[in-house]
CSV table of C-alpha atoms in Angstrom, one decimal:
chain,number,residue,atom,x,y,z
A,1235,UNK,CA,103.0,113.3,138.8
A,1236,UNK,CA,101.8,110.2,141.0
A,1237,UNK,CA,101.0,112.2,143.7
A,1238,UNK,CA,97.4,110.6,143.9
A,1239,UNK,CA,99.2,107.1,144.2
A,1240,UNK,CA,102.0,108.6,146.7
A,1241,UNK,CA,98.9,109.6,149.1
A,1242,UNK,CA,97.6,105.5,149.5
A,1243,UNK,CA,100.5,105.1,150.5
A,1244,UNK,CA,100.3,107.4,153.4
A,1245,UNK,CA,96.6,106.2,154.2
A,1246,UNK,CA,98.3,102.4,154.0
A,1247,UNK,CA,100.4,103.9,156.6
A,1248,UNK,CA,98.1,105.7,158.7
A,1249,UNK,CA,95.8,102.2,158.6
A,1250,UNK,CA,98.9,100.0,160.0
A,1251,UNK,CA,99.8,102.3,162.7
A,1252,UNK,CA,96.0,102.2,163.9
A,1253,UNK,CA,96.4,98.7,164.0
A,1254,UNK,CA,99.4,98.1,165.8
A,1255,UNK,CA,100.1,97.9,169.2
A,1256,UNK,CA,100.4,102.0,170.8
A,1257,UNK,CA,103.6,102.7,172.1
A,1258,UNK,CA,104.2,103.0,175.9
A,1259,UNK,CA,102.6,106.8,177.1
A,1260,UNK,CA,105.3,109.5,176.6
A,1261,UNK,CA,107.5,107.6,174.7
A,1262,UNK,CA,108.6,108.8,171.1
A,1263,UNK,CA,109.3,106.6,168.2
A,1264,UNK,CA,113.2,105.8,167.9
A,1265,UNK,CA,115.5,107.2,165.6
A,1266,UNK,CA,116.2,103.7,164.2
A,1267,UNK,CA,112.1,103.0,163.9
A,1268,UNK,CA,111.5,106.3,162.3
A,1269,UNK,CA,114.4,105.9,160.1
A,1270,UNK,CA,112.9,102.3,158.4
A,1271,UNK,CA,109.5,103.9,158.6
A,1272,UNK,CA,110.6,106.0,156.0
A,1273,UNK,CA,112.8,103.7,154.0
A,1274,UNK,CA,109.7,101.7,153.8
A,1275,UNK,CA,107.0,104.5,152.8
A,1276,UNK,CA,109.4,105.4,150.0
A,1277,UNK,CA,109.9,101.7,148.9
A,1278,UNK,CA,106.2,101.6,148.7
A,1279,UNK,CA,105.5,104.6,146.7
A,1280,UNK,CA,108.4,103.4,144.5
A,1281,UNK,CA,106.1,100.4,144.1
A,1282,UNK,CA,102.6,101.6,143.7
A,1283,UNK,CA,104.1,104.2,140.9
A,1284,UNK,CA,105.8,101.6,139.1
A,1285,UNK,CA,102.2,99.0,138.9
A,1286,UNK,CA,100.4,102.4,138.1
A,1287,UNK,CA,102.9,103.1,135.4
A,1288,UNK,CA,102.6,99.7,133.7
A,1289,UNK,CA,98.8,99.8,134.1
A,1290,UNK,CA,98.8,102.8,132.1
A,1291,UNK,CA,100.6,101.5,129.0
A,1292,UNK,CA,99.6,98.2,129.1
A,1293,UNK,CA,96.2,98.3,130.4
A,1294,UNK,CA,94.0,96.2,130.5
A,1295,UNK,CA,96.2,93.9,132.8
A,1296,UNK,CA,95.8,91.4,135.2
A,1297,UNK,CA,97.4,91.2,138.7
A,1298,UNK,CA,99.2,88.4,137.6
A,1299,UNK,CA,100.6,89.9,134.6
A,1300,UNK,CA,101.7,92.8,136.5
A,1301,UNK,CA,103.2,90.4,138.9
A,1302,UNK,CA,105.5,88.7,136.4
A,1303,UNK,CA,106.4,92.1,134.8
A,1304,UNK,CA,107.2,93.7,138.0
A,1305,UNK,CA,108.9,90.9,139.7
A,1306,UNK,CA,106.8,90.8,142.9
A,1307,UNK,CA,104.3,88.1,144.3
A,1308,UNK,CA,100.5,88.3,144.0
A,1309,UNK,CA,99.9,89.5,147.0
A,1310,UNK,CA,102.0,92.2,146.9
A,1311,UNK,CA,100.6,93.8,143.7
A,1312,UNK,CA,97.2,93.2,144.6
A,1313,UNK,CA,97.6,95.3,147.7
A,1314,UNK,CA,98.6,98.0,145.4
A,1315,UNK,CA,95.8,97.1,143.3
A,1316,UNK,CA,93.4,97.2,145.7
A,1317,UNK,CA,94.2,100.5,147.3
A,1318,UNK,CA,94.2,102.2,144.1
A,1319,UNK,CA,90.9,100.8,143.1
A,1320,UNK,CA,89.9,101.5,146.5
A,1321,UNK,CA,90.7,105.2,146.1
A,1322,UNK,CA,89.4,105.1,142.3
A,1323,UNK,CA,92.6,105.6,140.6
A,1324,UNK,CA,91.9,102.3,139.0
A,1325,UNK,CA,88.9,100.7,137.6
A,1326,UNK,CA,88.3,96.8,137.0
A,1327,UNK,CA,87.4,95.1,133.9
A,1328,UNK,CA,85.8,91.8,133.4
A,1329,UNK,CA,87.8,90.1,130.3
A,1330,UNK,CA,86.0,87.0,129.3
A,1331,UNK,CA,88.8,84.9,126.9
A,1332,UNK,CA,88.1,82.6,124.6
A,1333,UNK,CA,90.4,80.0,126.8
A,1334,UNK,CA,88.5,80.5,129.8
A,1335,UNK,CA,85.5,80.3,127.9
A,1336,UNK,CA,82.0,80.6,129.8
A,1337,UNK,CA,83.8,80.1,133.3
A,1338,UNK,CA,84.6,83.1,135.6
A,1339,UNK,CA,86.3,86.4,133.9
A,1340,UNK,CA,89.5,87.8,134.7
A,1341,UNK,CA,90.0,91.3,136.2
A,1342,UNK,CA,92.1,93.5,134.2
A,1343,UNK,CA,92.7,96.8,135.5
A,1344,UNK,CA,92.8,99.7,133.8
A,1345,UNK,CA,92.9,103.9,134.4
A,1346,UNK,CA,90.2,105.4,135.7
A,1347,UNK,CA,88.9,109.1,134.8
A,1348,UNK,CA,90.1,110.3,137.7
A,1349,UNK,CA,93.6,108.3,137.2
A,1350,UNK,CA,94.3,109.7,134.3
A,1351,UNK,CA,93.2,113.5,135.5
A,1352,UNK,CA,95.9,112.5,138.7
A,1353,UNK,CA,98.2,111.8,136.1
A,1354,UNK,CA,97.9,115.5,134.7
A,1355,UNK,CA,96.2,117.8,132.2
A,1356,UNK,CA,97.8,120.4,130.0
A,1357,UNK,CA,95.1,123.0,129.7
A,1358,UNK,CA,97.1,125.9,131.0
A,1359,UNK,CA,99.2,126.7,127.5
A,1360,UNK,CA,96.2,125.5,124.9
A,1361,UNK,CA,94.0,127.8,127.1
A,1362,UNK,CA,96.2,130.5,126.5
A,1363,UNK,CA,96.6,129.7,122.9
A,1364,UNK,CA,92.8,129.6,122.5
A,1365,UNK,CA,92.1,132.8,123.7
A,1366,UNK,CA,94.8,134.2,121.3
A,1367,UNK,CA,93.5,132.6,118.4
A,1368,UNK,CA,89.7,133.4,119.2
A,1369,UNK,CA,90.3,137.4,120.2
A,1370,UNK,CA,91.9,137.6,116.6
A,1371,UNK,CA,89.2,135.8,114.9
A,1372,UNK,CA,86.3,137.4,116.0
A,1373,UNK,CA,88.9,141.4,115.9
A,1374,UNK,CA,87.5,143.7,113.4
A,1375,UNK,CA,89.3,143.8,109.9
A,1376,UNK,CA,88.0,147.4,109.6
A,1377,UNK,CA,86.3,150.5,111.6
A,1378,UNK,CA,82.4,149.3,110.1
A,1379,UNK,CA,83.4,145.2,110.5
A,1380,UNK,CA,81.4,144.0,112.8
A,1381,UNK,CA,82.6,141.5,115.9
A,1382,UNK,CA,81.9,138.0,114.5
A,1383,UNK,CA,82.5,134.9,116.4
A,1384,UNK,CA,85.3,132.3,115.5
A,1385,UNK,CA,85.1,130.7,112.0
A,1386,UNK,CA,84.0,126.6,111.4
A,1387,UNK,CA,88.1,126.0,111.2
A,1388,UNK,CA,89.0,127.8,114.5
A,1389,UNK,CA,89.4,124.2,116.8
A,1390,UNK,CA,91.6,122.7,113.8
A,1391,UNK,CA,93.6,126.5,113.8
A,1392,UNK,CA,94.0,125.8,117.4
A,1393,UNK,CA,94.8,122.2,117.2
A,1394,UNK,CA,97.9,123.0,114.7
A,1395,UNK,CA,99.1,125.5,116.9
A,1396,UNK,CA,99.0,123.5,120.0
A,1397,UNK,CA,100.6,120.3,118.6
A,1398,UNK,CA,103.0,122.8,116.4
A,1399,UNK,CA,105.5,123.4,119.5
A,1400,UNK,CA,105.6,119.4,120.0
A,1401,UNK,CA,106.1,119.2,116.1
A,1402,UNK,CA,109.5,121.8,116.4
A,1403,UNK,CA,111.2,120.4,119.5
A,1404,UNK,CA,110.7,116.8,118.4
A,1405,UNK,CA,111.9,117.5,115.1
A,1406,UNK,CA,115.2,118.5,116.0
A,1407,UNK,CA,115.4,115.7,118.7
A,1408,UNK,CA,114.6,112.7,115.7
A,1409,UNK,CA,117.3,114.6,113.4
A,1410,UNK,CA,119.7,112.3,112.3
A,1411,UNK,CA,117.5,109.2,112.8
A,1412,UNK,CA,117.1,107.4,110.2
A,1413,UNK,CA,116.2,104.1,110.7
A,1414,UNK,CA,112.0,104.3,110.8
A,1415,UNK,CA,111.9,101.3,113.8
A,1416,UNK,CA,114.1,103.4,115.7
A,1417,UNK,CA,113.0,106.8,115.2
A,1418,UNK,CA,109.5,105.3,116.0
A,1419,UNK,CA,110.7,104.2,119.6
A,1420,UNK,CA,112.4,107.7,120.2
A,1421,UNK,CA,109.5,109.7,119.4
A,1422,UNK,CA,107.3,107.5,121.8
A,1423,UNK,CA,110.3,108.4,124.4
A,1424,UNK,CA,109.5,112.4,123.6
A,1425,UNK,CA,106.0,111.4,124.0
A,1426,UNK,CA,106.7,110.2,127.5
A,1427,UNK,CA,108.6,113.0,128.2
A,1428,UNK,CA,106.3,115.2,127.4
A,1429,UNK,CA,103.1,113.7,129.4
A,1430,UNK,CA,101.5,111.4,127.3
A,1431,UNK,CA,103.2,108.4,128.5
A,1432,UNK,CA,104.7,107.0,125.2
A,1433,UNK,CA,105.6,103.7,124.5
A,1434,UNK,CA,105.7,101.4,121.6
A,1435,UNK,CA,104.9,97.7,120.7
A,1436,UNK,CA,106.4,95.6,118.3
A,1437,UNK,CA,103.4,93.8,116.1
A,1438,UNK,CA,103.6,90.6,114.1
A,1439,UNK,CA,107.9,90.3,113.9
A,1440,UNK,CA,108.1,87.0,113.6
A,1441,UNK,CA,106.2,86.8,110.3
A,1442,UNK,CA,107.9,85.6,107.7
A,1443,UNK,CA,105.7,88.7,105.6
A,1444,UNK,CA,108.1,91.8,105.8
A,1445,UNK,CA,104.9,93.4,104.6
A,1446,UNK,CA,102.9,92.3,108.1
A,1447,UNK,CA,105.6,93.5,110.5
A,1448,UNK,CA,104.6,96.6,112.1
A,1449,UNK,CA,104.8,99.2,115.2
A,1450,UNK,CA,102.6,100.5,117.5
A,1451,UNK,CA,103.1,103.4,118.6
A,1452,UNK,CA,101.1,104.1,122.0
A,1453,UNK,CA,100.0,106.5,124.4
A,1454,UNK,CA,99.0,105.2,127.7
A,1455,UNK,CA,97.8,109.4,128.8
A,1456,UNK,CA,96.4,112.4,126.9
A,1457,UNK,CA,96.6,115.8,128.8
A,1458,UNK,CA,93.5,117.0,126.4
A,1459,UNK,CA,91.5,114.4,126.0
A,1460,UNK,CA,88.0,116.2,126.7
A,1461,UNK,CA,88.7,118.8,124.1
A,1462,UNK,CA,90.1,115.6,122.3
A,1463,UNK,CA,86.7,114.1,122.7
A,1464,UNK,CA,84.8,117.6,121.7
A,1465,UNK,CA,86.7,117.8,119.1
A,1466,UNK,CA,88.3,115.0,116.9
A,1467,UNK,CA,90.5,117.3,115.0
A,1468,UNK,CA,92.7,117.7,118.1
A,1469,UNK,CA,93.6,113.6,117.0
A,1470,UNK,CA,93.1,114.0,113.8
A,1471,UNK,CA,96.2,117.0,113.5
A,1472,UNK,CA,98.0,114.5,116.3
A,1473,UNK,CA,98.0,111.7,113.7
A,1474,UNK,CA,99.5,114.3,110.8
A,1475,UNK,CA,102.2,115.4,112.9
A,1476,UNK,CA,103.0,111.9,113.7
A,1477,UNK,CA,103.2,111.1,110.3
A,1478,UNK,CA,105.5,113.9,109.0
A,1479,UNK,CA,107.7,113.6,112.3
A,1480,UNK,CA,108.3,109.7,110.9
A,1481,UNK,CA,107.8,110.6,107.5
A,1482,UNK,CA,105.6,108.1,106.7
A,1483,UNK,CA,102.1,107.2,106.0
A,1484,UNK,CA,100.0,106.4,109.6
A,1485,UNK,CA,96.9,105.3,110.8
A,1486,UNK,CA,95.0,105.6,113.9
A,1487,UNK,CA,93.6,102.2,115.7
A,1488,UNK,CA,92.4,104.1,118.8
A,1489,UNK,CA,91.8,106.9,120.8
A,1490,UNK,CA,90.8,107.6,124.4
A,1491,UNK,CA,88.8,110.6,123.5
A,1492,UNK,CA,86.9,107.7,121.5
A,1493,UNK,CA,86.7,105.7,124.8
A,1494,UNK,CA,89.9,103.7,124.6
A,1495,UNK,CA,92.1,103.0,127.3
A,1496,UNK,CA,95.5,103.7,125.2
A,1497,UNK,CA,95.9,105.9,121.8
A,1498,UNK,CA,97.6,103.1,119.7
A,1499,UNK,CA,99.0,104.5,116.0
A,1500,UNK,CA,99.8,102.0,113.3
A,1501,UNK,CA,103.4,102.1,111.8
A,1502,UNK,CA,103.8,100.4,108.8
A,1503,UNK,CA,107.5,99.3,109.3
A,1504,UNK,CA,108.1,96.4,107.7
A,1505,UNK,CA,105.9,98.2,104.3
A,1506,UNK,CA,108.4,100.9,104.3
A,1507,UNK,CA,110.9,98.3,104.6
A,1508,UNK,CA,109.3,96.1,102.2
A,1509,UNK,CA,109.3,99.2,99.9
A,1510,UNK,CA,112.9,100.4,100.5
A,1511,UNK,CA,114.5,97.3,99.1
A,1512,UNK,CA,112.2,97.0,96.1
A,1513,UNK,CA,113.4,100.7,95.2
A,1514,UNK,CA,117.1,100.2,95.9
A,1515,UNK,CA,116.6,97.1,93.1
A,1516,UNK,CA,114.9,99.1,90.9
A,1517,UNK,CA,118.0,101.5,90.8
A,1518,UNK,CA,120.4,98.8,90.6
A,1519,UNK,CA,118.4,97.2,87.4
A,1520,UNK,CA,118.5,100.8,86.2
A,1521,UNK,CA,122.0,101.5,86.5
A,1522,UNK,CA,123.1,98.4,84.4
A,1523,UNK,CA,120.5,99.0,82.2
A,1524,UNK,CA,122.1,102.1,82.0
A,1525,UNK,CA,125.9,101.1,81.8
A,1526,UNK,CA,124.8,98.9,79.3
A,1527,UNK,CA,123.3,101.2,77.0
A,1528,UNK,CA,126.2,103.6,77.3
A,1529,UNK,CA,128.1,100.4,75.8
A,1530,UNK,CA,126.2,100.0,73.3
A,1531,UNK,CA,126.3,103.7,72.4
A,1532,UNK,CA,129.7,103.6,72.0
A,1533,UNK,CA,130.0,101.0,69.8
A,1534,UNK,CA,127.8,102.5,67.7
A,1535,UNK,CA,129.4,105.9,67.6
A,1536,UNK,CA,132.5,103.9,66.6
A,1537,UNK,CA,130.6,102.2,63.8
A,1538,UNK,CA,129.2,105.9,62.5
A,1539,UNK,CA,132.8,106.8,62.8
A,1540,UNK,CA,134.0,104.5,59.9
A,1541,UNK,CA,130.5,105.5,57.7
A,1542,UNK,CA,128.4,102.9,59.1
A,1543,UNK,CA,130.8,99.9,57.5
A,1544,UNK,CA,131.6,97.1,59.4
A,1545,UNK,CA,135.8,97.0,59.7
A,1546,UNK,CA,136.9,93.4,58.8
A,1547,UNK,CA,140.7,92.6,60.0
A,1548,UNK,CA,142.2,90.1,57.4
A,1549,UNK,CA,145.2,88.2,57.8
A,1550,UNK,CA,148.6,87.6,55.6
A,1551,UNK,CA,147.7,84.8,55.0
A,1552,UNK,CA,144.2,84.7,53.8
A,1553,UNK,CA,145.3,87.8,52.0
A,1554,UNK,CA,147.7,85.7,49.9
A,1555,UNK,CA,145.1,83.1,49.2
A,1556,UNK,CA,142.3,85.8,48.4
A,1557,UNK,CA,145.1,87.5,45.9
């Protein structure tokens, strides 16, 4: 899948060796030398896949970001950094903040074009589907029909079918899951799994508002986002599956076939939670409403029971007095 990133890796390598001292005529590299030589390429492609994966879903980011995330020094993520820039993987962004206000910007880094196409495109099966879908469309209903091309609704037709075999696995894989934070975060897992490098971000948690809290859920890679971008029904039908697979109202913040870095979806989780506890209160207040009207119900059958009269219990001796 990185197999853009694995090759800097390989040119990194090529450039040291060119550097480096040459080795005495006739004399082969030792068993011991060849043996770290590789322990080390694969150490670095570890590396470079790992800053090119957290670039993706959390781009843009800066090198030092990406150092604290990651664990390693400046220098060593910039290296990475710069080779994939070099090779145009990445791209850099000048971020002017508010706190650094009119002083120098900071690079971010984010996917390039030609990042994300490294990363993979699915054309192959919506291809496939297309030509299905259009050879019926324009077939002839009857021997005098004439061939006619494919109707206004064909790219919607073809954006249902394509996201309908996501929609059938994935539904199976969320059975079960219940909780809507949850099921959230293991859909953006069958998102990753899937190619679009899926992730989710927790948004505004520690507000006191239940109704503020919220997800995000996030894909940092879209297989078809030049149809996407040819046609916004492909995200517009992306958004309604996501919303029946969570079965919940959504809404969509950001696409990259709009230009975006990252396709960001708004989950209203702390709503839905928000909502979920006013309606189990609503049924508790109904069912004492309801036990007590069933009380009073049977009091007054009792009372139509003994023709509608009041029964008064009278004692001896307030009998004796009333005698």
């Amino acid at each position: 899948m990185y197999s853009t990133a694995s090759e800097s890796v390989a040119a990194d390598q090529r450039r040291r060796g060119a550097e480096s001292p040459s080795a005495p005529e006739g004399a082969g590299p030792s068993p011991a030398t060849e043996g770290e030589s590789e322990t080390f390429r694969e150490a670095e492609s570890t590396t470079r896949q790992r800053v090119l994966q957290l670039v993706v879903e959390e781009g843009p980011i800066s090198a030092a970001a990406l150092g604290r995330e990651l664990k390693l020094t400046a220098a060593a993520v910039r290296r990475h950094l710069d080779a994939m820039t070099e090779q145009g993987i990445l791209e850099v962004k000048n971020v002017t903040t508010r706190r650094r206000g009119a002083g120098r910007p900071s690079r971010r880094y984010v996917v390039s074009e030609r990042g994300q196409r490294s990363l993979g495109d699915d054309y192959l099966g919506l291809v496939q589907t297309a030509l299905t879908m259009l050879q019926s469309a324009a077939a002839p209903t009857t021997e005098d029909s004439h061939v006619t091309g494919p109707t206004p609704e064909t790219a919607r037709g073809l954006a249902r079918e394509y996201f309908a075999g996501f929609e059938q696995r994935w539904e199976r894989q969320l059975e079960g899951v219940s909780d809507l934070d949850a099921r959230a975060d293991r859909l953006s897992q069958l998102f990753a799994e899937d190619g679009f490098a899926g992730f989710t971000r927790l948004v505004g948690r520690d507000n006191p508002l239940l109704a503020m809290q919220s997800t995000q859920l996030c894909q940092g890679h879209c297989p078809i986002r030049e149809i996407a971008a040819a046609h916004p029904v492909f995200c517009e039908e992306e958004t309604d599956m996501i919303s029946r697979l969570l079965d919940v109202d959504v809404r969509r913040l950001s696409t990259q076939a709009a230009g975006a870095h990252v396709c960001t979806t708004h989950v209203p989780v702390g709503r839905e939670k928000l909502a979920a506890e006013q309606r189990a209160r609503a049924a508790a207040s109904a069912e004492a409403e309801q036990q007590i009207s069933a009380g009073a119900g049977a009091t007054n059958e009792s009372r139509a029971a003994n023709g509608g009269r009041k029964r008064i219990v009278i004692s001896p001796r307030q009998q004796e007095r009333l005698s």
